[in-house]
Amino acid sequence: MTSNIIRPGKTIGILGGGQLGKMMAVAARHMGYRIAVLDPTEDCPCSALSDIHIQAAFDDKEAARQLSKESDVITYEFENVDLEVARIFEEEGKLPQGAYSLEVTQNREKEKQVAVEADLPVPTYRIIHSVDELEDAVEATGFPAVIKTISGGYDGKGQLKLDEDLDEARSFIKEGGTYIVEAWLSFDLEISQVFTRSQGGDITYFPIAENVHKNHILHESRVPAPTTDTVVEKARDAVKRMSDHMNIVGTFAVEMFVIGDEVYINEMAPRPHNSGHYTIEACSVSQFEQHVRAICGLPLLPVHSFPAAVMVNVLGKHRDILLNNLENYHGIHLHDYGKKESRTHRKMGHLTIIGESLEEIDKIIENNNVHLW
């Protein structure tokens, strides 16, 4: 496949100006690219790094056409992109990632179908459209189970754990909605495999991270994940098969559950991912630079990494504590996203600690009271 090379000096359009868009822009800037961003928020994090900020709703077709006019190539920082907008970019030959990966990752039923088509293991699941179908679904999945909205939802929103009392689940189901009911897996750990695929099909893998959540929000990503070589091999084989099946371009993340030496596909993200932020300091190339290289048709760089790294999310409730005591934190890289409104559980930044081992890093975390997060 011959890629359309987008050379430095050209403009990369980014749909979405949040922290992922900002970090993409940082990587693109140091390579010499100009940035255009479409985002409805006047002072979104990416706006300070952009040459052009189109302030409009994400589903504004006229604004999308303006972004396309200003850009030589277009990418997105989140998956809930209006598919009609994505198809405008695709039809104009400016969206190397295509609209299909968005279509799949916006819909949990399609995610599962793609995994099954690629012969990858997933938890037992059923799709339901009404309360009447709930009992048959949980009979297939068993208890405990989880019910999720078919689209939307993040950080634990839009889902509910099910036990044998289904009253709460019946209230959760709204008329006209579509839901997925999945078996609840008692897994050993959750991992992320972040990788980048070029337009020609070459793949580079970042070290697999273990994801640790608090209150359904990602708290830490820890590298290397405490897995076996067998798990690493199965995880990479899974994303290779899935990425070839979907013809993915760019940086992509797949979250998986690990049980013994088996992996089960959980969810996918068709763009750089929170669990891959550690790559900025801990790897020879970040997930963002590799993404820019992929969408611009440039060769991917080989990935080399430090022996260990931990990324810790900074939420709104932590931000002032951190910034007011920054001089007391040692051995810690800070990323502040520059968001104007700080809410209790909103992701406002992250910390990265790198070292020779996770034990060494955990001592740094302990000494700096980061564990209080």
CSV table of C-alpha atoms in Angstrom, one decimal, residues 6-365:
chain,number,residue,atom,x,y,z
A,6,ILE,CA,1.8,14.4,4.8
A,7,ARG,CA,5.0,16.3,5.3
A,8,PRO,CA,6.0,18.7,8.1
A,9,GLY,CA,4.6,22.1,7.4
A,10,LYS,CA,1.2,20.7,6.4
A,11,THR,CA,-1.8,20.9,8.8
A,12,ILE,CA,-3.2,18.1,10.9
A,13,GLY,CA,-6.8,18.6,11.8
A,14,ILE,CA,-7.9,17.2,15.2
A,15,LEU,CA,-11.6,16.6,16.0
A,16,GLY,CA,-11.7,17.2,19.7
A,17,GLY,CA,-9.5,19.6,21.8
A,18,GLY,CA,-9.2,17.8,25.1
A,19,GLN,CA,-6.1,16.4,26.7
A,20,LEU,CA,-5.6,13.7,24.0
A,21,GLY,CA,-5.8,16.3,21.3
A,22,LYS,CA,-3.4,18.5,23.2
A,23,MET,CA,-0.8,15.7,23.5
A,24,MET,CA,-1.2,14.8,19.8
A,25,ALA,CA,-0.6,18.5,19.0
A,26,VAL,CA,2.5,18.6,21.2
A,27,ALA,CA,3.9,15.6,19.3
A,28,ALA,CA,2.9,17.0,15.9
A,29,ARG,CA,4.3,20.4,16.8
A,30,HIS,CA,7.8,19.2,17.5
A,31,MET,CA,7.8,17.4,14.1
A,32,GLY,CA,6.9,20.7,12.4
A,33,TYR,CA,3.2,20.3,11.7
A,34,ARG,CA,0.5,23.0,11.9
A,35,ILE,CA,-2.6,22.2,13.9
A,36,ALA,CA,-6.3,22.9,13.3
A,37,VAL,CA,-8.8,21.8,16.0
A,38,LEU,CA,-12.6,21.6,16.1
A,39,ASP,CA,-14.0,21.8,19.6
A,40,PRO,CA,-17.0,23.7,21.0
A,41,THR,CA,-15.1,25.0,24.1
A,42,GLU,CA,-13.4,28.3,23.7
A,43,ASP,CA,-10.4,27.5,25.9
A,44,CYS,CA,-10.1,23.8,25.4
A,45,PRO,CA,-6.7,22.3,26.2
A,46,CYS,CA,-5.6,22.0,22.5
A,47,SER,CA,-6.6,25.5,21.6
A,48,ALA,CA,-3.3,27.0,23.0
A,49,LEU,CA,-1.3,24.8,20.6
A,50,SER,CA,-3.5,25.2,17.5
A,51,ASP,CA,-3.0,27.5,14.6
A,52,ILE,CA,-6.7,27.4,13.9
A,53,HIS,CA,-9.5,26.7,16.4
A,54,ILE,CA,-13.0,26.2,14.9
A,55,GLN,CA,-15.3,26.6,17.8
A,56,ALA,CA,-18.4,24.6,16.9
A,57,ALA,CA,-20.3,21.5,17.9
A,58,PHE,CA,-18.8,18.1,17.0
A,59,ASP,CA,-21.8,17.3,14.8
A,60,ASP,CA,-21.8,20.6,13.0
A,61,LYS,CA,-21.4,19.6,9.3
A,62,GLU,CA,-20.5,23.0,8.1
A,63,ALA,CA,-17.7,23.3,10.7
A,64,ALA,CA,-16.5,19.8,9.7
A,65,ARG,CA,-16.2,20.9,6.1
A,66,GLN,CA,-14.3,24.0,7.3
A,67,LEU,CA,-11.9,21.7,9.3
A,68,SER,CA,-11.4,19.6,6.2
A,69,LYS,CA,-10.7,22.7,4.1
A,70,GLU,CA,-8.0,23.8,6.5
A,71,SER,CA,-6.4,20.4,7.0
A,72,ASP,CA,-4.3,18.0,4.9
A,73,VAL,CA,-5.1,15.0,7.2
A,74,ILE,CA,-7.6,14.6,10.0
A,75,THR,CA,-7.7,12.5,13.2
A,76,TYR,CA,-9.8,12.4,16.3
A,77,GLU,CA,-9.2,12.3,20.0
A,78,PHE,CA,-12.3,10.4,21.1
A,79,GLU,CA,-14.5,7.7,19.6
A,80,ASN,CA,-18.0,9.3,20.0
A,81,VAL,CA,-17.5,11.2,16.8
A,82,ASP,CA,-20.6,11.8,14.7
A,83,LEU,CA,-20.3,9.1,12.0
A,84,GLU,CA,-21.7,11.4,9.3
A,85,VAL,CA,-18.9,13.9,10.1
A,86,ALA,CA,-16.3,11.1,10.0
A,87,ARG,CA,-17.6,10.0,6.6
A,88,ILE,CA,-17.3,13.5,5.2
A,89,PHE,CA,-13.6,13.4,6.1
A,90,GLU,CA,-13.3,9.8,4.7
A,91,GLU,CA,-14.9,10.7,1.4
A,92,GLU,CA,-12.5,13.5,1.0
A,93,GLY,CA,-9.6,11.2,1.5
A,94,LYS,CA,-8.4,12.9,4.7
A,95,LEU,CA,-9.2,10.3,7.4
A,96,PRO,CA,-6.6,7.5,7.1
A,97,GLN,CA,-8.2,5.8,10.2
A,98,GLY,CA,-11.5,5.6,8.3
A,99,ALA,CA,-15.0,5.6,9.8
A,100,TYR,CA,-15.3,1.8,10.4
A,101,SER,CA,-13.2,1.7,13.6
A,102,LEU,CA,-15.4,4.5,15.0
A,103,GLU,CA,-18.5,2.6,14.0
A,104,VAL,CA,-17.3,-0.5,15.8
A,105,THR,CA,-16.0,1.1,19.0
A,106,GLN,CA,-19.1,3.3,19.4
A,107,ASN,CA,-21.2,0.2,19.8
A,108,ARG,CA,-20.5,-2.6,22.3
A,109,GLU,CA,-22.5,-5.1,20.3
A,110,LYS,CA,-20.3,-4.5,17.2
A,111,GLU,CA,-17.1,-4.6,19.3
A,112,LYS,CA,-18.1,-8.1,20.5
A,113,GLN,CA,-19.1,-9.2,17.0
A,114,VAL,CA,-15.7,-8.1,15.6
A,115,ALA,CA,-13.9,-9.9,18.3
A,116,VAL,CA,-15.9,-13.1,17.7
A,117,GLU,CA,-15.3,-12.7,13.9
A,118,ALA,CA,-11.6,-12.5,14.6
A,119,ASP,CA,-11.9,-15.7,16.7
A,120,LEU,CA,-11.0,-13.9,19.9
A,121,PRO,CA,-12.4,-14.9,23.4
A,122,VAL,CA,-15.0,-12.6,24.9
A,123,PRO,CA,-17.2,-13.0,28.0
A,124,THR,CA,-20.5,-14.7,27.4
A,125,TYR,CA,-23.0,-12.0,26.4
A,126,ARG,CA,-26.5,-11.3,25.2
A,127,ILE,CA,-28.0,-8.2,23.5
A,128,ILE,CA,-31.4,-7.1,24.9
A,129,HIS,CA,-33.9,-4.4,24.0
A,130,SER,CA,-36.5,-4.7,26.8
A,131,VAL,CA,-37.0,-5.8,30.4
A,132,ASP,CA,-38.8,-8.9,29.1
A,133,GLU,CA,-35.5,-10.2,27.6
A,134,LEU,CA,-33.5,-9.7,30.8
A,135,GLU,CA,-34.2,-13.0,32.5
A,136,ASP,CA,-33.2,-15.1,29.4
A,137,ALA,CA,-30.0,-13.0,29.1
A,138,VAL,CA,-28.9,-13.7,32.7
A,139,GLU,CA,-29.8,-17.3,32.4
A,140,ALA,CA,-27.2,-17.5,29.6
A,141,THR,CA,-24.5,-15.4,31.4
A,142,GLY,CA,-25.1,-16.6,34.9
A,143,PHE,CA,-24.6,-14.4,38.0
A,144,PRO,CA,-22.9,-12.2,38.7
A,145,ALA,CA,-23.3,-10.3,35.4
A,146,VAL,CA,-23.1,-6.7,34.2
A,147,ILE,CA,-25.5,-4.7,32.1
A,148,LYS,CA,-24.2,-1.9,30.0
A,149,THR,CA,-25.7,0.6,27.6
A,150,ILE,CA,-24.8,-0.3,24.0
A,151,SER,CA,-23.1,3.0,23.4
A,152,GLY,CA,-21.7,5.9,25.4
A,153,GLY,CA,-20.6,5.5,29.0
A,154,TYR,CA,-17.1,5.8,30.4
A,155,ASP,CA,-15.4,5.7,33.8
A,156,GLY,CA,-18.1,3.3,35.1
A,157,LYS,CA,-21.1,5.3,33.8
A,158,GLY,CA,-23.8,3.5,31.8
A,159,GLN,CA,-23.4,0.2,33.5
A,160,LEU,CA,-24.7,-1.8,36.5
A,161,LYS,CA,-23.5,-5.0,38.2
A,162,LEU,CA,-26.3,-7.6,38.4
A,163,ASP,CA,-27.0,-10.1,41.2
A,164,GLU,CA,-30.0,-12.3,41.5
A,165,ASP,CA,-32.3,-9.4,42.5
A,166,LEU,CA,-33.0,-7.8,39.1
A,167,ASP,CA,-35.2,-5.0,40.4
A,168,GLU,CA,-32.4,-2.3,40.0
A,169,ALA,CA,-31.6,-3.7,36.5
A,170,ARG,CA,-35.3,-3.4,35.5
A,171,SER,CA,-35.2,0.3,36.4
A,172,PHE,CA,-31.9,0.7,34.5
A,173,ILE,CA,-33.5,-0.4,31.3
A,174,LYS,CA,-35.3,2.3,29.4
A,175,GLU,CA,-37.9,1.8,26.7
A,176,GLY,CA,-36.4,1.9,23.2
A,177,GLY,CA,-32.9,1.3,24.5
A,178,THR,CA,-30.4,-1.5,23.6
A,179,TYR,CA,-28.2,-3.1,26.2
A,180,ILE,CA,-25.5,-5.7,26.5
A,181,VAL,CA,-25.6,-8.2,29.4
A,182,GLU,CA,-22.2,-9.8,30.0
A,183,ALA,CA,-20.9,-12.5,32.4
A,184,TRP,CA,-18.9,-10.9,35.2
A,185,LEU,CA,-15.4,-12.3,35.0
A,186,SER,CA,-13.4,-12.9,38.2
A,187,PHE,CA,-10.2,-11.9,36.6
A,188,ASP,CA,-6.7,-11.8,37.9
A,189,LEU,CA,-5.9,-8.4,36.4
A,190,GLU,CA,-6.9,-6.0,33.6
A,191,ILE,CA,-4.4,-5.0,31.0
A,192,SER,CA,-4.1,-2.7,28.1
A,193,GLN,CA,-2.2,-3.4,24.9
A,194,VAL,CA,-1.6,-0.1,23.2
A,195,PHE,CA,-0.2,-0.4,19.7
A,196,THR,CA,0.2,1.5,16.5
A,197,ARG,CA,-0.5,0.3,13.0
A,198,SER,CA,0.8,2.0,9.9
A,199,GLN,CA,-1.2,2.5,6.7
A,200,GLY,CA,0.8,-0.3,5.2
A,201,GLY,CA,0.0,-2.7,8.0
A,202,ASP,CA,3.2,-2.6,10.1
A,203,ILE,CA,2.5,-2.8,13.8
A,204,THR,CA,4.6,-1.7,16.8
A,205,TYR,CA,3.6,-2.6,20.3
A,206,PHE,CA,4.1,-0.7,23.5
A,207,PRO,CA,4.7,-2.6,26.8
A,208,ILE,CA,1.5,-4.0,28.2
A,209,ALA,CA,0.2,-2.1,31.2
A,210,GLU,CA,-1.8,-3.3,34.2
A,211,ASN,CA,-4.7,-1.0,34.9
A,212,VAL,CA,-5.8,-0.3,38.5
A,213,HIS,CA,-9.1,1.4,39.0
A,214,LYS,CA,-10.6,3.3,41.9
A,215,ASN,CA,-14.4,4.0,41.8
A,216,HIS,CA,-14.5,2.8,38.2
A,217,ILE,CA,-11.9,5.5,37.1
A,218,LEU,CA,-8.5,4.5,36.0
A,219,HIS,CA,-6.1,5.3,38.8
A,220,GLU,CA,-2.8,3.8,37.8
A,221,SER,CA,-1.3,2.1,34.8
A,222,ARG,CA,1.7,0.0,35.8
A,223,VAL,CA,4.4,-1.3,33.4
A,224,PRO,CA,5.4,-4.0,33.1
A,225,ALA,CA,2.1,-5.8,33.9
A,226,PRO,CA,2.7,-8.9,36.1
A,227,THR,CA,1.9,-11.3,33.3
A,228,THR,CA,3.5,-14.4,31.8
A,229,ASP,CA,5.2,-14.5,28.4
A,230,THR,CA,2.2,-16.6,27.2
A,231,VAL,CA,-0.2,-13.8,28.1
A,232,VAL,CA,1.9,-11.2,26.3
A,233,GLU,CA,2.0,-13.4,23.2
A,234,LYS,CA,-1.8,-14.0,23.3
A,235,ALA,CA,-2.5,-10.3,23.9
A,236,ARG,CA,-0.4,-9.3,20.9
A,237,ASP,CA,-1.7,-12.0,18.7
A,238,ALA,CA,-5.3,-10.8,19.6
A,239,VAL,CA,-4.7,-7.2,18.7
A,240,LYS,CA,-2.8,-8.2,15.5
A,241,ARG,CA,-5.7,-10.3,14.3
A,242,MET,CA,-8.2,-7.6,15.3
A,243,SER,CA,-6.3,-4.8,13.7
A,244,ASP,CA,-5.8,-6.7,10.5
A,245,HIS,CA,-9.5,-7.6,10.5
A,246,MET,CA,-10.5,-3.9,11.0
A,247,ASN,CA,-7.7,-2.4,8.9
A,248,ILE,CA,-6.8,-0.1,11.8
A,249,VAL,CA,-4.5,2.9,11.2
A,250,GLY,CA,-2.9,4.8,14.0
A,251,THR,CA,-2.6,4.2,17.7
A,252,PHE,CA,-5.3,2.0,19.2
A,253,ALA,CA,-5.8,0.4,22.6
A,254,VAL,CA,-7.5,-2.9,23.6
A,255,GLU,CA,-8.4,-3.5,27.2
A,256,MET,CA,-8.4,-7.2,28.2
A,257,PHE,CA,-9.1,-9.3,31.3
A,258,VAL,CA,-6.5,-11.9,32.3
A,259,ILE,CA,-7.4,-15.2,33.9
A,260,GLY,CA,-4.5,-17.4,34.4
A,261,ASP,CA,-2.8,-17.6,31.0
A,262,GLU,CA,-6.0,-16.7,29.1
A,263,VAL,CA,-7.0,-13.2,27.8
A,264,TYR,CA,-10.6,-12.0,27.2
A,265,ILE,CA,-11.3,-8.9,25.1
A,266,ASN,CA,-13.1,-6.2,27.1
A,267,GLU,CA,-13.2,-2.9,25.3
A,268,MET,CA,-11.4,-1.0,22.5
A,269,ALA,CA,-10.4,2.6,21.9
A,270,PRO,CA,-9.5,3.7,18.3
A,271,ARG,CA,-7.0,6.4,19.4
A,272,PRO,CA,-4.3,7.0,22.0
A,273,HIS,CA,-5.4,5.9,25.4
A,274,ASN,CA,-5.1,7.0,29.0
A,275,SER,CA,-3.3,3.8,29.9
A,276,GLY,CA,-0.6,4.7,27.3
A,277,HIS,CA,0.4,8.1,28.7
A,278,TYR,CA,3.4,6.6,30.4
A,279,THR,CA,4.9,6.2,26.9
A,280,ILE,CA,5.8,9.9,26.8
A,281,GLU,CA,8.6,9.6,29.3
A,282,ALA,CA,9.2,5.9,29.4
A,283,CYS,CA,9.5,5.0,25.7
A,284,SER,CA,11.7,6.0,22.9
A,285,VAL,CA,8.6,7.1,21.0
A,286,SER,CA,5.3,8.1,22.6
A,287,GLN,CA,1.9,6.7,21.6
A,288,PHE,CA,1.1,10.2,20.3
A,289,GLU,CA,4.2,10.7,18.0
A,290,GLN,CA,3.7,7.1,16.7
A,291,HIS,CA,0.1,8.0,15.9
A,292,VAL,CA,1.1,11.2,14.1
A,293,ARG,CA,3.6,9.2,12.0
A,294,ALA,CA,1.0,6.6,11.1
A,295,ILE,CA,-1.7,9.0,9.9
A,296,CYS,CA,0.9,11.1,8.0
A,297,GLY,CA,2.2,8.0,6.2
A,298,LEU,CA,5.6,8.0,7.8
A,299,PRO,CA,7.5,4.9,9.0
A,300,LEU,CA,6.8,3.8,12.6
A,301,LEU,CA,9.7,4.0,15.0
A,302,PRO,CA,11.0,1.0,17.0
A,303,VAL,CA,9.8,1.1,20.6
A,304,HIS,CA,12.3,0.8,23.4
A,305,SER,CA,11.4,1.4,27.0
A,306,PHE,CA,12.6,1.9,30.5
A,307,PRO,CA,12.4,-1.2,32.7
A,308,ALA,CA,9.4,0.1,34.6
A,309,ALA,CA,6.9,3.0,34.7
A,310,VAL,CA,3.7,4.0,36.6
A,311,MET,CA,1.2,6.6,35.4
A,312,VAL,CA,-1.1,8.1,38.0
A,313,ASN,CA,-4.2,10.1,37.0
A,314,VAL,CA,-4.7,13.5,38.7
A,315,LEU,CA,-8.4,14.2,39.3
A,316,GLY,CA,-10.0,17.5,40.2
A,317,LYS,CA,-9.9,16.6,43.9
A,318,HIS,CA,-6.1,16.1,43.7
A,319,ARG,CA,-5.0,19.0,41.5
A,320,ASP,CA,-4.7,21.9,44.0
A,321,ILE,CA,-3.0,19.6,46.5
A,322,LEU,CA,-0.5,18.7,43.8
A,323,LEU,CA,0.2,22.1,42.4
A,324,ASN,CA,0.4,23.8,45.8
A,325,ASN,CA,3.1,21.3,46.9
A,326,LEU,CA,4.9,20.7,43.6
A,327,GLU,CA,8.3,21.6,45.0
A,328,ASN,CA,8.0,18.7,47.4
A,329,TYR,CA,7.5,16.0,44.8
A,330,HIS,CA,10.8,14.3,43.7
A,331,GLY,CA,11.3,12.0,40.7
A,332,ILE,CA,7.9,12.6,39.3
A,333,HIS,CA,6.9,14.0,35.8
A,334,LEU,CA,3.9,16.3,35.8
A,335,HIS,CA,1.3,16.8,33.0
A,336,ASP,CA,-1.3,19.4,33.7
A,337,TYR,CA,-4.0,19.4,30.9
A,338,GLY,CA,-4.8,23.1,31.4
A,339,LYS,CA,-8.6,22.6,31.8
A,340,LYS,CA,-10.2,25.7,33.3
A,341,GLU,CA,-13.0,23.9,35.2
A,342,SER,CA,-11.9,21.5,37.9
A,343,ARG,CA,-14.5,18.9,38.9
A,344,THR,CA,-14.0,16.3,41.6
A,345,HIS,CA,-13.7,13.3,39.4
A,346,ARG,CA,-12.6,15.0,36.2
A,347,LYS,CA,-9.2,14.0,34.8
A,348,MET,CA,-7.1,17.2,35.1
A,349,GLY,CA,-3.6,15.7,34.5
A,350,HIS,CA,-1.3,12.8,35.2
A,351,LEU,CA,1.9,11.9,36.9
A,352,THR,CA,4.5,9.5,35.5
A,353,ILE,CA,7.3,7.9,37.5
A,354,ILE,CA,10.0,5.8,35.7
A,355,GLY,CA,12.6,3.6,37.2
A,356,GLU,CA,14.5,0.3,37.2
A,357,SER,CA,11.6,-1.6,38.9
A,358,LEU,CA,8.1,-1.3,40.1
A,359,GLU,CA,9.4,-1.7,43.6
A,360,GLU,CA,11.6,1.3,43.2
A,361,ILE,CA,8.7,3.3,41.8
A,362,ASP,CA,6.4,2.3,44.6
A,363,LYS,CA,8.9,3.7,47.1
A,364,ILE,CA,8.9,7.0,45.2
A,365,ILE,CA,5.1,7.0,45.3
